[in-house]
């Protein structure tokens, strides 16, 4: 093969793993491929034609369209397709997924893994751990494609959905007004919309679902942050009682298999709220289209059979588009497509560890221990401004947490005091004869008590002063854990993936499942 294209070896765990420019490339390339296939044109330029590429279909949850469209897209490229028999594999003997995949990467010169699992963040974790393993073993690192992870994301479905909307809008990207209805709580295809819809410049989203099936706050917030105009309605009836009705409707199945008993009791009421009736039809705008990732529940479909033959049916073409968009996606990640991509390449990098800021020591500053009345330090360290501004009892708790987590079992003193210059309450720990804390402890201290200062005292003078800020990433600590039991990094999953959090807005998200956490949620201790 000639030099592979710029997307060679990339993985797609979430929609945002391809930038908007890259997504747009995928859509325009798919349009060319679809036209060429439908017109019976020459497809050689789009085809990898390499049986040394292995495409593994690893479906640990059921699937029809996603799996079969990936299989056929891989066959289009003449790759070798392996259907991993999850039901009869050692996954059932409690083998970790990471160990299973380590074995499979050794069998081929190049592999793409298409993975569907209940466990969230699987592809992100595999990308890191298998990537490291391949480097050591001298194997070409594989690509991972998330084919749906729990209730997190479903990026390749998002690409085919957006492609279908673009077709419907005649490729006009200026605006989109869309209804999202059905199970917005569990529907991962809806969650991926918070990023995918950004391909349109002005986006209006009407969320139509009873509160039990409402969109999780995290994705709602993400949509607002992306500049979408978002309105909420509790049922299709409520929605159609007003005049401003969207012409693109996106339905999702009620994911009863994921619902707890308390919600299951109410199923018929919930279904009724998001099911189309004949009397709804004349309230829809002209040229309106219904989309659905499918499957529909044949016993109680939310888009009943009478709609199927109508021009409202956009879901059959959408389903077919799964094949075309996945041909393009595999083509991009295997390197045969992308040479004509002219935009910048998205490079997701984890933020740098910029949390320690050296501040100037005021001339003749004494160790803070002098002012506050606890034993002054001649040589050693003083940690000041701990939990500044919190209530007294909270500062005491924080002092206790810091001492325990940093194992500060030294002859030393601590206390809670009012600041000399204001009424603000703060904690202080002074440790004589300790030259420094060491990087790992400093990082932990910054994460536990952002805003505190670390003073290095020599000969009764503060020689160096550092202000510690909240680190952009919190990782490598035994005392942190993701609260989402379905996350690959949750200890209950036994995958050996260490918890890691990335700062987002005022809080943090898990690096793997992206579940939001407050800063206090992160710590198990
Ligand atoms: C969806 C899925 O699995 O997330 N289906 C699909 O991939 N086409 C939606 C669903 O299961 O209801």
Short mmCIF file of C-alpha atoms and ligand atoms in Angstrom, two decimals:
data_model
loop_
_atom_site.label_atom_id
_atom_site.label_comp_id
_atom_site.label_asym_id
_atom_site.label_seq_id
_atom_site.Cartn_x
_atom_site.Cartn_y
_atom_site.Cartn_z
CA UNK A 1 0.00 0.00 0.00
CA UNK A 2 1.09 3.57 -0.59
CA UNK A 3 1.77 5.78 2.43
CA UNK A 4 -1.32 5.48 4.67
CA UNK A 5 -3.60 8.49 5.04
CA UNK A 6 -3.57 10.81 8.06
CA UNK A 7 -6.25 8.94 10.07
CA UNK A 8 -4.34 5.66 10.01
CA UNK A 9 -4.30 3.99 13.42
CA UNK A 10 -6.73 6.40 15.09
CA UNK A 11 -9.43 5.15 17.46
CA UNK A 12 -12.97 6.43 17.88
CA UNK A 13 -14.27 6.05 21.42
CA UNK A 14 -16.50 9.13 21.33
CA UNK A 15 -17.78 11.40 18.55
CA UNK A 16 -15.31 14.09 19.56
CA UNK A 17 -12.37 11.83 18.67
CA UNK A 18 -12.90 13.16 15.15
CA UNK A 19 -12.89 16.95 14.95
CA UNK A 20 -15.76 18.72 13.15
CA UNK A 21 -13.57 19.11 10.04
CA UNK A 22 -12.74 15.42 10.14
CA UNK A 23 -16.42 14.50 10.60
CA UNK A 24 -17.30 16.68 7.65
CA UNK A 25 -14.66 14.88 5.59
CA UNK A 26 -16.26 11.56 6.59
CA UNK A 27 -19.68 12.80 5.45
CA UNK A 28 -18.55 14.18 2.10
CA UNK A 29 -16.46 11.09 1.37
CA UNK A 30 -19.43 8.89 2.28
CA UNK A 31 -21.59 10.84 -0.19
CA UNK A 32 -19.06 10.09 -2.98
CA UNK A 33 -18.88 6.41 -2.04
CA UNK A 34 -22.66 6.04 -1.78
CA UNK A 35 -23.20 7.63 -5.19
CA UNK A 36 -20.48 5.49 -6.76
CA UNK A 37 -21.92 2.30 -5.27
CA UNK A 38 -25.50 3.15 -6.28
CA UNK A 39 -24.43 4.09 -9.80
CA UNK A 40 -22.25 0.99 -10.16
CA UNK A 41 -19.09 3.11 -10.65
CA UNK A 42 -15.43 2.23 -10.10
CA UNK A 43 -14.78 1.76 -6.38
CA UNK A 44 -11.08 0.86 -6.45
CA UNK A 45 -9.90 4.24 -5.14
CA UNK A 46 -12.04 3.79 -2.01
CA UNK A 47 -11.15 0.20 -1.25
CA UNK A 48 -8.29 -0.97 0.96
CA UNK A 49 -8.09 -4.43 -0.67
CA UNK A 50 -5.90 -5.93 2.05
CA UNK A 51 -6.75 -9.24 3.73
CA UNK A 52 -3.95 -8.62 6.21
CA UNK A 53 -6.21 -6.14 7.92
CA UNK A 54 -8.28 -8.01 10.51
CA UNK A 55 -11.55 -6.47 11.56
CA UNK A 56 -12.75 -8.04 14.80
CA UNK A 57 -16.39 -7.74 15.71
CA UNK A 58 -16.54 -8.00 19.48
CA UNK A 59 -20.18 -7.69 20.49
CA UNK A 60 -20.73 -8.37 24.16
CA UNK A 61 -24.26 -6.97 23.81
CA UNK A 62 -26.75 -7.88 21.08
CA UNK A 63 -26.72 -6.06 17.76
CA UNK A 64 -28.11 -6.40 14.26
CA UNK A 65 -27.51 -3.30 12.17
CA UNK A 66 -24.30 -2.05 13.73
CA UNK A 67 -22.64 -5.46 13.57
CA UNK A 68 -23.84 -6.40 10.09
CA UNK A 69 -23.04 -3.01 8.56
CA UNK A 70 -19.53 -3.14 10.04
CA UNK A 71 -19.12 -6.71 8.76
CA UNK A 72 -20.19 -5.73 5.25
CA UNK A 73 -18.14 -2.53 5.32
CA UNK A 74 -15.05 -4.57 6.30
CA UNK A 75 -15.79 -7.03 3.48
CA UNK A 76 -16.06 -4.10 1.08
CA UNK A 77 -12.41 -3.37 1.97
CA UNK A 78 -11.58 -7.09 1.46
CA UNK A 79 -10.35 -7.24 5.04
CA UNK A 80 -10.44 -10.44 7.07
CA UNK A 81 -13.48 -10.34 9.34
CA UNK A 82 -13.52 -12.23 12.63
CA UNK A 83 -16.70 -12.53 14.57
CA UNK A 84 -15.61 -12.95 18.17
CA UNK A 85 -17.79 -15.55 19.83
CA UNK A 86 -18.25 -13.72 23.13
CA UNK A 87 -20.82 -16.21 24.44
CA UNK A 88 -18.32 -19.08 24.23
CA UNK A 89 -15.10 -17.26 25.11
CA UNK A 90 -13.03 -16.98 28.24
CA UNK A 91 -14.81 -13.70 28.98
CA UNK A 92 -17.24 -16.15 30.59
CA UNK A 93 -14.39 -17.52 32.71
CA UNK A 94 -13.90 -14.00 34.03
CA UNK A 95 -10.98 -13.21 31.78
CA UNK A 96 -10.48 -9.46 31.44
CA UNK A 97 -11.21 -7.87 28.08
CA UNK A 98 -7.74 -6.38 28.06
CA UNK A 99 -6.15 -9.86 28.30
CA UNK A 100 -8.45 -11.18 25.56
CA UNK A 101 -7.49 -8.40 23.19
CA UNK A 102 -3.79 -8.67 23.93
CA UNK A 103 -4.00 -12.15 22.46
CA UNK A 104 -5.94 -11.05 19.36
CA UNK A 105 -3.60 -8.20 18.41
CA UNK A 106 -0.78 -10.70 18.09
CA UNK A 107 -2.52 -12.57 15.25
CA UNK A 108 -2.55 -9.90 12.55
CA UNK A 109 -0.31 -7.35 10.96
CA UNK A 110 -3.02 -4.70 11.54
CA UNK A 111 -6.31 -4.90 13.40
CA UNK A 112 -9.43 -2.83 13.91
CA UNK A 113 -11.59 -3.81 16.86
CA UNK A 114 -15.26 -2.90 16.77
CA UNK A 115 -16.50 -3.26 20.34
CA UNK A 116 -19.93 -3.13 21.91
CA UNK A 117 -20.18 -3.61 25.64
CA UNK A 118 -22.24 -2.75 28.69
CA UNK A 119 -19.01 -1.49 30.23
CA UNK A 120 -18.50 2.21 29.59
CA UNK A 121 -15.19 3.68 28.42
CA UNK A 122 -13.89 0.32 27.14
CA UNK A 123 -12.31 1.63 23.94
CA UNK A 124 -10.54 4.53 25.65
CA UNK A 125 -9.02 2.13 28.19
CA UNK A 126 -8.02 -0.42 25.54
CA UNK A 127 -6.47 2.25 23.36
CA UNK A 128 -4.15 3.16 26.23
CA UNK A 129 -3.31 -0.27 27.61
CA UNK A 130 -3.11 -2.25 24.36
CA UNK A 131 -1.29 0.66 22.75
CA UNK A 132 1.41 0.44 25.44
CA UNK A 133 1.57 -3.34 25.10
CA UNK A 134 1.96 -3.16 21.30
CA UNK A 135 4.83 -0.74 21.61
CA UNK A 136 6.72 -3.13 23.88
CA UNK A 137 5.84 -6.17 21.75
CA UNK A 138 6.69 -4.43 18.43
CA UNK A 139 3.16 -4.89 17.04
CA UNK A 140 1.38 -2.23 14.98
CA UNK A 141 -1.14 -0.61 17.39
CA UNK A 142 -4.75 -1.37 16.46
CA UNK A 143 -7.70 1.00 16.10
CA UNK A 144 -10.70 0.70 18.38
CA UNK A 145 -14.20 1.72 17.38
CA UNK A 146 -16.83 2.06 20.06
CA UNK A 147 -19.99 0.38 18.75
CA UNK A 148 -21.98 1.41 21.84
CA UNK A 149 -20.77 1.33 25.45
CA UNK A 150 -23.51 1.07 28.05
CA UNK A 151 -25.40 4.31 28.17
CA UNK A 152 -22.38 6.40 27.25
CA UNK A 153 -21.89 6.91 23.49
CA UNK A 154 -22.34 5.35 20.07
CA UNK A 155 -20.14 7.42 17.75
CA UNK A 156 -20.42 5.44 14.51
CA UNK A 157 -24.23 5.57 14.83
CA UNK A 158 -23.89 9.31 15.29
CA UNK A 159 -21.96 9.60 12.03
CA UNK A 160 -24.66 7.77 10.09
CA UNK A 161 -27.39 9.82 11.80
CA UNK A 162 -25.74 13.14 10.93
CA UNK A 163 -25.07 11.94 7.39
CA UNK A 164 -28.80 11.14 7.09
CA UNK A 165 -29.82 14.56 8.45
CA UNK A 166 -27.43 16.26 6.02
CA UNK A 167 -28.94 14.33 3.12
CA UNK A 168 -32.40 15.32 4.28
CA UNK A 169 -31.36 19.00 4.54
CA UNK A 170 -29.86 18.89 1.02
CA UNK A 171 -26.38 19.33 2.54
CA UNK A 172 -27.21 22.72 4.04
CA UNK A 173 -25.28 23.06 7.28
CA UNK A 174 -26.60 26.45 8.34
CA UNK A 175 -29.21 25.19 10.79
CA UNK A 176 -31.11 22.21 12.12
CA UNK A 177 -34.24 22.04 14.25
CA UNK A 178 -34.63 18.56 15.72
CA UNK A 179 -36.86 16.68 18.15
CA UNK A 180 -35.20 14.03 20.29
CA UNK A 181 -37.80 11.74 21.77
CA UNK A 182 -38.09 8.34 23.44
CA UNK A 183 -35.58 7.14 25.97
CA UNK A 184 -33.23 10.07 26.33
CA UNK A 185 -31.91 8.76 29.62
CA UNK A 186 -30.42 5.46 28.46
CA UNK A 187 -30.21 6.24 24.74
CA UNK A 188 -26.50 6.48 23.96
CA UNK A 189 -27.31 7.53 20.38
CA UNK A 190 -28.96 10.62 21.87
CA UNK A 191 -25.99 11.30 24.15
CA UNK A 192 -23.67 11.32 21.13
CA UNK A 193 -25.87 14.03 19.59
CA UNK A 194 -24.49 16.58 22.08
CA UNK A 195 -21.31 16.54 19.97
CA UNK A 196 -22.49 15.23 16.59
CA UNK A 197 -25.11 17.92 15.97
CA UNK A 198 -22.38 20.57 16.10
CA UNK A 199 -21.79 19.83 12.42
CA UNK A 200 -24.74 22.23 11.90
CA UNK A 201 -24.05 25.89 12.61
CA UNK A 202 -27.25 26.79 14.43
CA UNK A 203 -28.93 23.98 16.34
CA UNK A 204 -32.32 23.92 18.04
CA UNK A 205 -33.10 20.80 20.06
CA UNK A 206 -36.52 19.95 21.46
CA UNK A 207 -36.29 17.21 24.08
CA UNK A 208 -39.59 15.36 24.25
CA UNK A 209 -39.72 12.78 27.06
CA UNK A 210 -41.34 12.28 30.45
CA UNK A 211 -38.97 13.16 33.33
CA UNK A 212 -38.17 9.47 34.01
CA UNK A 213 -36.73 9.22 30.50
CA UNK A 214 -35.17 12.69 30.47
CA UNK A 215 -31.73 13.53 29.11
CA UNK A 216 -29.00 13.29 31.80
CA UNK A 217 -27.95 16.71 33.04
CA UNK A 218 -24.39 16.23 31.74
CA UNK A 219 -25.53 16.00 28.09
CA UNK A 220 -28.11 18.75 28.47
CA UNK A 221 -25.37 21.00 29.78
CA UNK A 222 -23.05 19.95 26.97
CA UNK A 223 -25.70 20.96 24.42
CA UNK A 224 -26.12 24.38 26.03
CA UNK A 225 -22.36 24.84 26.13
CA UNK A 226 -22.23 24.02 22.40
CA UNK A 227 -24.65 26.92 21.88
CA UNK A 228 -27.74 24.79 21.09
CA UNK A 229 -31.13 26.23 21.92
CA UNK A 230 -32.80 23.54 24.03
CA UNK A 231 -36.50 23.24 24.97
CA UNK A 232 -38.13 20.56 27.12
CA UNK A 233 -41.53 18.88 26.70
CA UNK A 234 -42.92 15.91 28.60
CA UNK A 235 -44.86 14.26 25.76
CA UNK A 236 -45.54 14.41 22.03
CA UNK A 237 -49.03 15.76 22.86
CA UNK A 238 -47.51 18.63 24.84
CA UNK A 239 -45.05 19.32 22.10
CA UNK A 240 -47.64 19.45 19.35
CA UNK A 241 -49.84 21.77 21.42
CA UNK A 242 -47.47 24.59 20.41
CA UNK A 243 -46.69 25.85 16.91
CA UNK A 244 -42.93 25.75 16.62
CA UNK A 245 -42.56 22.10 15.53
CA UNK A 246 -39.29 20.72 14.12
CA UNK A 247 -39.12 18.93 10.76
CA UNK A 248 -36.52 16.36 11.89
CA UNK A 249 -37.67 13.85 14.52
CA UNK A 250 -35.29 11.38 16.12
CA UNK A 251 -36.91 8.52 18.02
CA UNK A 252 -35.24 6.04 20.35
CA UNK A 253 -36.42 2.76 21.77
CA UNK A 254 -37.35 2.55 25.44
CA UNK A 255 -34.43 0.52 26.74
CA UNK A 256 -36.48 -1.59 29.12
CA UNK A 257 -33.61 -4.01 29.66
CA UNK A 258 -31.64 -1.23 31.39
CA UNK A 259 -34.46 0.12 33.53
CA UNK A 260 -34.95 -0.61 37.20
CA UNK A 261 -38.22 -2.01 38.56
CA UNK A 262 -39.43 1.40 39.74
CA UNK A 263 -39.50 2.66 36.15
CA UNK A 264 -40.77 -0.62 34.67
CA UNK A 265 -44.04 -0.22 36.62
CA UNK A 266 -44.81 2.88 34.63
CA UNK A 267 -43.91 1.59 31.20
CA UNK A 268 -47.30 1.98 29.51
CA UNK A 269 -47.62 5.61 30.62
CA UNK A 270 -44.05 6.36 29.50
CA UNK A 271 -44.58 4.68 26.13
CA UNK A 272 -47.81 6.53 25.54
CA UNK A 273 -46.03 9.87 26.02
CA UNK A 274 -43.55 9.17 23.20
CA UNK A 275 -45.66 7.15 20.75
CA UNK A 276 -47.00 8.61 17.49
CA UNK A 277 -50.75 8.51 16.80
CA UNK A 278 -52.69 9.21 13.60
CA UNK A 279 -54.10 12.46 15.04
CA UNK A 280 -50.53 13.78 15.39
CA UNK A 281 -49.82 13.66 11.67
CA UNK A 282 -51.63 16.80 10.52
CA UNK A 283 -49.72 18.86 13.11
CA UNK A 284 -46.35 18.01 11.55
CA UNK A 285 -44.60 20.44 9.20
CA UNK A 286 -44.36 19.72 5.47
CA UNK A 287 -41.27 17.69 4.50
CA UNK A 288 -41.00 16.32 8.05
CA UNK A 289 -38.93 13.13 8.44
CA UNK A 290 -38.75 10.56 11.23
CA UNK A 291 -35.44 8.92 12.05
CA UNK A 292 -34.75 6.02 14.41
CA UNK A 293 -31.50 4.12 15.05
CA UNK A 294 -33.65 0.93 15.29
CA UNK A 295 -34.52 -1.66 16.43
CA UNK A 296 -38.15 -0.89 17.17
CA UNK A 297 -40.07 -3.04 19.61
CA UNK A 298 -42.43 -4.92 17.26
CA UNK A 299 -45.06 -5.42 19.98
CA UNK A 300 -45.37 -1.76 20.90
CA UNK A 301 -43.41 0.40 18.43
CA UNK A 302 -43.27 4.13 19.21
CA UNK A 303 -43.49 4.73 15.45
CA UNK A 304 -46.45 2.46 14.63
CA UNK A 305 -46.72 0.51 11.37
CA UNK A 306 -49.11 2.94 9.72
CA UNK A 307 -46.23 5.46 9.38
CA UNK A 308 -43.89 3.06 7.55
CA UNK A 309 -45.23 3.60 4.00
CA UNK A 310 -45.52 7.39 4.44
CA UNK A 311 -42.96 9.91 3.20
CA UNK A 312 -42.20 10.53 6.90
CA UNK A 313 -40.11 7.36 6.86
CA UNK A 314 -36.48 8.47 7.01
CA UNK A 315 -35.28 5.51 9.09
CA UNK A 316 -34.98 2.92 6.32
CA UNK A 317 -32.57 5.09 4.33
CA UNK A 318 -30.80 6.02 7.59
CA UNK A 319 -30.29 2.34 8.36
CA UNK A 320 -28.81 1.76 4.88
CA UNK A 321 -26.47 4.72 5.43
CA UNK A 322 -24.85 2.71 8.26
CA UNK A 323 -23.12 0.61 5.61
CA UNK A 324 -21.80 3.60 3.62
CA UNK A 325 -20.59 5.64 6.61
CA UNK A 326 -18.83 2.60 8.09
CA UNK A 327 -17.06 1.91 4.78
CA UNK A 328 -15.67 5.42 5.08
CA UNK A 329 -14.79 5.08 8.75
CA UNK A 330 -12.89 1.81 8.23
CA UNK A 331 -11.29 3.35 5.13
CA UNK A 332 -10.06 6.32 7.15
CA UNK A 333 -8.71 4.32 10.10
CA UNK A 334 -7.04 1.76 7.82
CA UNK A 335 -5.33 4.55 5.89
CA UNK A 336 -6.77 4.06 2.37
CA UNK A 337 -8.89 7.21 2.69
CA UNK A 338 -7.86 10.63 3.94
CA UNK A 339 -5.10 11.65 1.53
CA UNK A 340 -7.33 14.43 0.21
CA UNK A 341 -8.21 15.73 3.69
CA UNK A 342 -6.84 19.26 3.90
CA UNK A 343 -7.89 20.40 7.38
CA UNK A 344 -5.95 20.26 10.62
CA UNK A 345 -5.66 16.90 12.33
CA UNK A 346 -7.29 16.56 15.72
CA UNK A 347 -4.75 15.69 18.35
CA UNK A 348 -6.34 14.92 21.65
CA UNK A 349 -3.77 15.49 24.29
CA UNK A 350 -4.23 15.11 27.97
CA UNK A 351 -3.68 18.44 29.73
CA UNK A 352 -0.24 19.11 31.18
CA UNK A 353 0.31 18.92 34.92
CA UNK A 354 0.48 22.70 35.50
CA UNK A 355 -0.73 22.96 39.06
CA UNK A 356 2.30 24.13 41.04
CA UNK A 357 2.96 27.85 40.79
CA UNK A 358 6.00 29.33 42.46
CA UNK A 359 5.11 32.64 44.07
CA UNK A 360 7.43 35.35 45.18
CA UNK A 361 8.41 35.28 48.82
CA UNK A 362 7.83 38.64 50.43
CA UNK A 363 11.11 39.95 51.84
CA UNK A 364 11.72 38.99 55.47
CA UNK A 365 8.64 36.82 55.53
CA UNK A 366 8.69 34.55 58.50
CA UNK A 367 7.35 31.04 58.61
CA UNK A 368 3.59 31.37 59.04
CA UNK A 369 3.79 29.30 62.20
CA UNK A 370 5.02 32.40 64.04
CA UNK A 371 1.86 34.38 63.41
CA UNK A 372 -0.71 31.78 64.16
CA UNK A 373 0.59 30.60 67.45
CA UNK A 374 1.53 27.03 66.68
CA UNK A 375 5.06 25.88 67.16
CA UNK A 376 7.31 27.93 64.84
CA UNK A 377 9.39 26.04 62.33
CA UNK A 378 13.09 26.85 62.01
CA UNK A 379 13.66 24.42 59.16
CA UNK A 380 10.94 22.41 57.51
CA UNK A 381 7.68 22.97 55.67
CA UNK A 382 4.48 24.84 56.41
CA UNK A 383 1.31 24.11 54.48
CA UNK A 384 -0.95 27.14 54.75
CA UNK A 385 -4.37 28.31 53.50
CA UNK A 386 -5.79 24.78 53.72
CA UNK A 387 -9.51 24.80 52.90
CA UNK A 388 -9.49 28.61 53.14
CA UNK A 389 -13.02 29.98 53.25
CA UNK A 390 -14.71 26.74 54.36
CA UNK A 391 -16.56 26.22 57.65
CA UNK A 392 -14.37 25.41 60.68
CA UNK A 393 -15.56 21.78 60.91
CA UNK A 394 -14.90 21.25 57.20
CA UNK A 395 -11.36 22.57 57.53
CA UNK A 396 -10.71 20.16 60.42
CA UNK A 397 -12.01 17.29 58.30
CA UNK A 398 -9.78 18.36 55.46
CA UNK A 399 -6.73 18.55 57.74
CA UNK A 400 -7.49 15.03 58.87
CA UNK A 401 -7.89 13.84 55.28
CA UNK A 402 -4.61 15.45 54.21
CA UNK A 403 -2.68 13.96 57.15
CA UNK A 404 -4.10 10.51 56.41
CA UNK A 405 -3.73 10.55 52.65
CA UNK A 406 -0.27 12.08 52.62
CA UNK A 407 0.78 9.94 55.59
CA UNK A 408 2.18 12.90 57.46
CA UNK A 409 3.11 10.82 60.50
CA UNK A 410 5.81 13.18 61.71
CA UNK A 411 6.38 15.17 64.89
CA UNK A 412 4.47 18.23 63.80
CA UNK A 413 1.52 20.44 64.60
CA UNK A 414 -1.60 21.69 62.90
CA UNK A 415 -4.67 23.77 63.58
CA UNK A 416 -7.52 25.85 62.26
CA UNK A 417 -7.09 29.62 62.50
CA UNK A 418 -8.56 32.87 61.32
CA UNK A 419 -6.31 34.49 58.76
CA UNK A 420 -4.28 37.44 60.07
CA UNK A 421 -5.48 39.74 57.31
CA UNK A 422 -9.15 38.70 57.09
CA UNK A 423 -11.83 36.71 58.90
CA UNK A 424 -11.37 33.79 56.55
CA UNK A 425 -10.80 30.50 58.33
CA UNK A 426 -8.00 28.26 57.13
CA UNK A 427 -6.00 25.24 58.18
CA UNK A 428 -2.28 25.05 58.68
CA UNK A 429 0.16 22.18 59.10
CA UNK A 430 3.73 22.80 60.13
CA UNK A 431 6.31 20.04 59.95
CA UNK A 432 9.81 20.75 61.29
CA UNK A 433 12.90 19.13 59.80
CA UNK A 434 11.17 17.88 56.64
CA UNK A 435 13.09 19.28 53.64
CA UNK A 436 10.35 18.72 51.01
CA UNK A 437 7.17 16.75 50.34
CA UNK A 438 8.10 15.12 47.03
CA UNK A 439 6.18 15.45 43.73
CA UNK A 440 3.54 12.79 44.32
CA UNK A 441 2.53 14.18 47.70
CA UNK A 442 2.51 17.74 46.37
CA UNK A 443 0.15 16.65 43.62
CA UNK A 444 -2.11 14.90 46.06
CA UNK A 445 -2.09 17.95 48.30
CA UNK A 446 -3.05 20.16 45.34
CA UNK A 447 -5.91 17.83 44.50
CA UNK A 448 -7.12 17.63 48.10
CA UNK A 449 -6.76 21.29 48.93
CA UNK A 450 -6.47 23.52 45.86
CA UNK A 451 -5.42 27.06 46.72
CA UNK A 452 -3.18 26.09 49.64
CA UNK A 453 0.44 27.21 49.81
CA UNK A 454 3.51 25.17 50.50
CA UNK A 455 6.31 27.08 52.25
CA UNK A 456 9.83 25.75 52.45
CA UNK A 457 11.46 27.23 55.56
CA UNK A 458 15.20 27.38 56.15
CA UNK A 459 16.82 29.24 59.07
CA UNK A 460 13.44 30.69 60.11
CA UNK A 461 12.99 32.26 56.67
CA UNK A 462 10.54 31.19 53.96
CA UNK A 463 12.93 30.35 51.13
CA UNK A 464 10.39 29.15 48.61
CA UNK A 465 6.65 29.45 48.37
CA UNK A 466 4.38 27.53 46.04
CA UNK A 467 0.67 28.00 45.45
CA UNK A 468 -1.01 24.74 44.52
CA UNK A 469 -3.91 24.77 42.06
CA UNK A 470 -6.43 22.10 41.23
CA UNK A 471 -4.56 19.74 38.87
CA UNK A 472 -6.11 19.39 35.39
CA UNK A 473 -5.93 15.61 35.81
CA UNK A 474 -6.19 13.53 38.95
CA UNK A 475 -4.71 10.07 38.52
CA UNK A 476 -2.24 7.61 39.96
CA UNK A 477 -3.77 7.65 43.42
CA UNK A 478 -5.12 4.57 45.16
CA UNK A 479 -7.74 6.68 46.96
CA UNK A 480 -9.70 7.77 43.87
CA UNK A 481 -12.43 5.83 42.10
CA UNK A 482 -15.12 6.40 39.48
CA UNK A 483 -18.63 6.29 40.98
CA UNK A 484 -20.12 4.68 37.88
CA UNK A 485 -20.28 0.93 38.51
CA UNK A 486 -20.44 0.32 34.75
CA UNK A 487 -17.21 2.20 34.07
CA UNK A 488 -14.21 0.16 32.97
CA UNK A 489 -12.14 1.84 35.69
CA UNK A 490 -14.58 0.92 38.50
CA UNK A 491 -12.86 -1.57 40.83
CA UNK A 492 -15.88 -3.88 40.51
CA UNK A 493 -15.05 -4.41 36.81
CA UNK A 494 -11.66 -5.97 37.70
CA UNK A 495 -10.04 -4.76 34.47
CA UNK A 496 -7.04 -3.27 36.25
CA UNK A 497 -7.72 0.19 34.81
CA UNK A 498 -6.73 2.93 37.25
CA UNK A 499 -9.24 5.71 37.84
CA UNK A 500 -8.43 9.00 36.18
CA UNK A 501 -10.31 12.28 36.17
CA UNK A 502 -10.01 15.26 33.89
CA UNK A 503 -11.09 18.74 34.94
CA UNK A 504 -14.15 20.03 33.07
CA UNK A 505 -15.80 23.29 34.07
CA UNK A 506 -16.20 23.43 37.84
CA UNK A 507 -15.88 19.70 38.30
CA UNK A 508 -14.27 16.60 36.84
CA UNK A 509 -15.25 13.85 34.43
CA UNK A 510 -13.99 10.30 34.42
CA UNK A 511 -11.48 9.93 31.59
CA UNK A 512 -13.18 6.69 30.50
CA UNK A 513 -16.95 6.89 30.96
CA UNK A 514 -17.09 10.73 31.20
CA UNK A 515 -19.46 10.54 34.18
CA UNK A 516 -19.30 13.92 35.91
CA UNK A 517 -17.93 14.00 39.46
CA UNK A 518 -17.65 16.75 41.97
CA UNK A 519 -14.23 17.08 43.40
CA UNK A 520 -15.32 15.41 46.66
CA UNK A 521 -16.94 12.48 44.78
CA UNK A 522 -13.58 11.45 43.37
CA UNK A 523 -12.11 10.39 46.68
CA UNK A 524 -13.02 7.09 48.23
CA UNK A 525 -11.47 8.06 51.52
C1 LIG B 1 -29.05 1.40 19.29
C2 LIG B 1 -28.00 0.93 20.25
O1 LIG B 1 -27.67 -0.24 20.33
O2 LIG B 1 -27.48 1.81 20.91
N1 LIG B 1 -29.19 0.69 18.11
C3 LIG B 1 -28.27 0.67 17.10
O3 LIG B 1 -27.09 0.63 17.32
N2 LIG B 1 -28.71 0.74 15.84
C4 LIG B 1 -30.32 1.70 19.98
C5 LIG B 1 -31.03 0.64 20.77
O4 LIG B 1 -30.49 -0.35 21.22
O5 LIG B 1 -32.23 0.88 21.01
#
